[in-house]
Amino acid sequence: MSTHHCPTIVFHCIDFRTIKETMKFLDSKCGLGNCDIVSVAGSGKGIADENEIFRQYLLRQIRLSHDIHGSRNVILIHHSDCGVYNASYTFDSAEKEKKKQIEDTKKAEAVIKEIFSDITVEKFWAQLLDSKGEKIEFISVE
């Protein structure tokens, strides 16, 4: 293990609208500079999906953070009005999109915990309160 210790690895969406508020949230939650950050379209969707190549790539990021930096916590952040989800599915309401994404965070958590028994997973829903992402409410998902 490296002499550098980082307790948390974060997965969040690449959506430019969410970056500023997500970084503020992470700074208050675990401190920027105190977490490994993975920006990937759809956040944990790639772990929850059946695409084994993409899933293994993302799980490798956890493995590297775990083994090299000693990370023992994963934070998954999904958000409303996600382009990846809207391109992959047809939702007839924002609530159905939220439900699907939360299901995927739980599925991703199960996959992660099956492989890494010593890792905890925290899940958050980022509700955009405006179309530009200038105001976002971060809600813990159980």
XYZ file of C-alpha atoms in Angstrom:
142
model
C 0.000 0.000 0.000
C 1.113 3.541 -0.712
C 2.122 5.954 2.005
C -0.724 8.132 0.734
C -4.029 7.398 2.442
C -7.393 8.334 0.992
C -10.446 6.942 2.803
C -13.042 7.471 0.055
C -13.527 6.993 -3.662
C -16.363 8.961 -5.271
C -18.281 8.192 -8.463
C -20.255 11.070 -9.924
C -21.633 11.920 -13.350
C -19.666 13.968 -15.851
C -22.631 16.324 -16.368
C -21.088 19.798 -16.400
C -24.147 21.270 -14.710
C -23.503 19.305 -11.531
C -19.746 19.712 -11.089
C -19.587 22.939 -9.052
C -22.245 21.930 -6.518
C -20.977 18.341 -6.346
C -17.492 19.575 -5.470
C -18.970 21.814 -2.742
C -20.935 18.854 -1.396
C -17.871 16.602 -1.421
C -15.750 19.257 0.262
C -18.256 19.443 3.126
C -18.771 15.659 3.230
C -15.219 14.309 3.114
C -12.945 17.163 2.135
C -11.649 17.706 -1.370
C -8.155 16.375 -1.529
C -9.241 13.591 0.799
C -11.037 11.445 -1.764
C -10.327 9.823 -5.108
C -12.815 11.097 -7.683
C -14.110 9.223 -10.728
C -16.225 11.223 -13.169
C -18.124 8.918 -15.477
C -21.305 9.362 -17.486
C -24.161 7.944 -15.435
C -22.048 7.521 -12.276
C -22.726 4.026 -10.867
C -24.826 2.993 -13.875
C -21.746 1.377 -15.383
C -21.404 -0.887 -12.346
C -25.105 -1.739 -12.267
C -25.334 -2.446 -16.021
C -24.661 -5.768 -17.706
C -21.745 -4.449 -19.824
C -19.005 -6.534 -18.232
C -16.096 -4.652 -19.840
C -17.285 -1.272 -18.535
C -18.235 -2.741 -15.158
C -14.765 -4.264 -14.741
C -13.124 -0.972 -15.701
C -15.049 0.869 -12.980
C -14.484 -1.849 -10.394
C -10.776 -1.635 -11.193
C -10.881 2.025 -10.148
C -12.236 0.914 -6.769
C -9.588 -1.828 -6.556
C -6.793 0.661 -7.247
C -8.105 3.192 -4.719
C -8.625 0.384 -2.195
C -5.220 -1.244 -2.647
C -3.042 1.818 -3.269
C -4.742 4.489 -1.156
C -6.479 2.335 1.441
C -9.973 3.541 0.525
C -12.725 1.746 2.418
C -15.695 3.899 1.464
C -17.406 4.435 -1.881
C -19.750 7.342 -2.519
C -22.142 7.027 -5.467
C -23.847 10.236 -6.586
C -26.647 10.076 -9.149
C -28.627 13.111 -10.294
C -31.937 14.160 -11.789
C -32.278 14.893 -15.503
C -29.322 12.648 -16.392
C -28.627 12.511 -20.124
C -27.241 8.967 -19.982
C -30.365 7.646 -18.309
C -32.653 9.619 -20.591
C -30.777 8.253 -23.630
C -30.990 4.678 -22.303
C -34.610 4.629 -21.149
C -37.926 6.304 -21.834
C -39.272 7.822 -18.646
C -42.724 9.361 -18.563
C -41.925 11.228 -15.349
C -39.002 12.549 -13.349
C -40.080 10.295 -10.484
C -39.663 7.174 -12.652
C -36.173 8.281 -13.674
C -35.300 8.809 -10.000
C -36.685 5.383 -9.078
C -34.600 3.651 -11.775
C -31.443 5.482 -10.792
C -31.908 4.673 -7.114
C -32.465 1.010 -8.037
C -29.168 1.161 -9.943
C -27.314 2.666 -6.969
C -28.546 -0.251 -4.854
C -27.533 -2.752 -7.538
C -24.096 -1.116 -7.831
C -23.742 -1.241 -4.047
C -24.491 -4.985 -4.034
C -21.901 -5.623 -6.769
C -19.276 -3.563 -4.923
C -19.929 -5.237 -1.561
C -19.824 -8.700 -3.130
C -16.268 -8.022 -4.299
C -15.023 -5.763 -1.476
C -16.287 -7.039 1.855
C -14.436 -4.304 3.767
C -15.943 -1.380 1.849
C -18.986 0.655 2.797
C -21.104 2.359 0.152
C -22.936 5.651 0.555
C -25.537 6.617 -2.028
C -26.776 10.117 -2.786
C -29.446 11.552 -5.036
C -28.623 15.024 -6.374
C -31.861 16.804 -7.196
C -31.279 19.702 -9.568
C -33.478 22.545 -8.366
C -32.924 24.504 -11.576
C -32.023 23.507 -15.139
C -28.495 24.932 -14.870
C -27.543 23.005 -11.727
C -26.846 26.189 -9.792
C -28.879 24.803 -6.904
C -28.766 21.111 -6.063
C -30.155 19.266 -3.081
C -28.106 16.206 -2.089
C -30.219 13.528 -0.417
C -28.914 10.354 1.215
C -30.393 7.190 -0.301
C -30.998 4.143 1.887
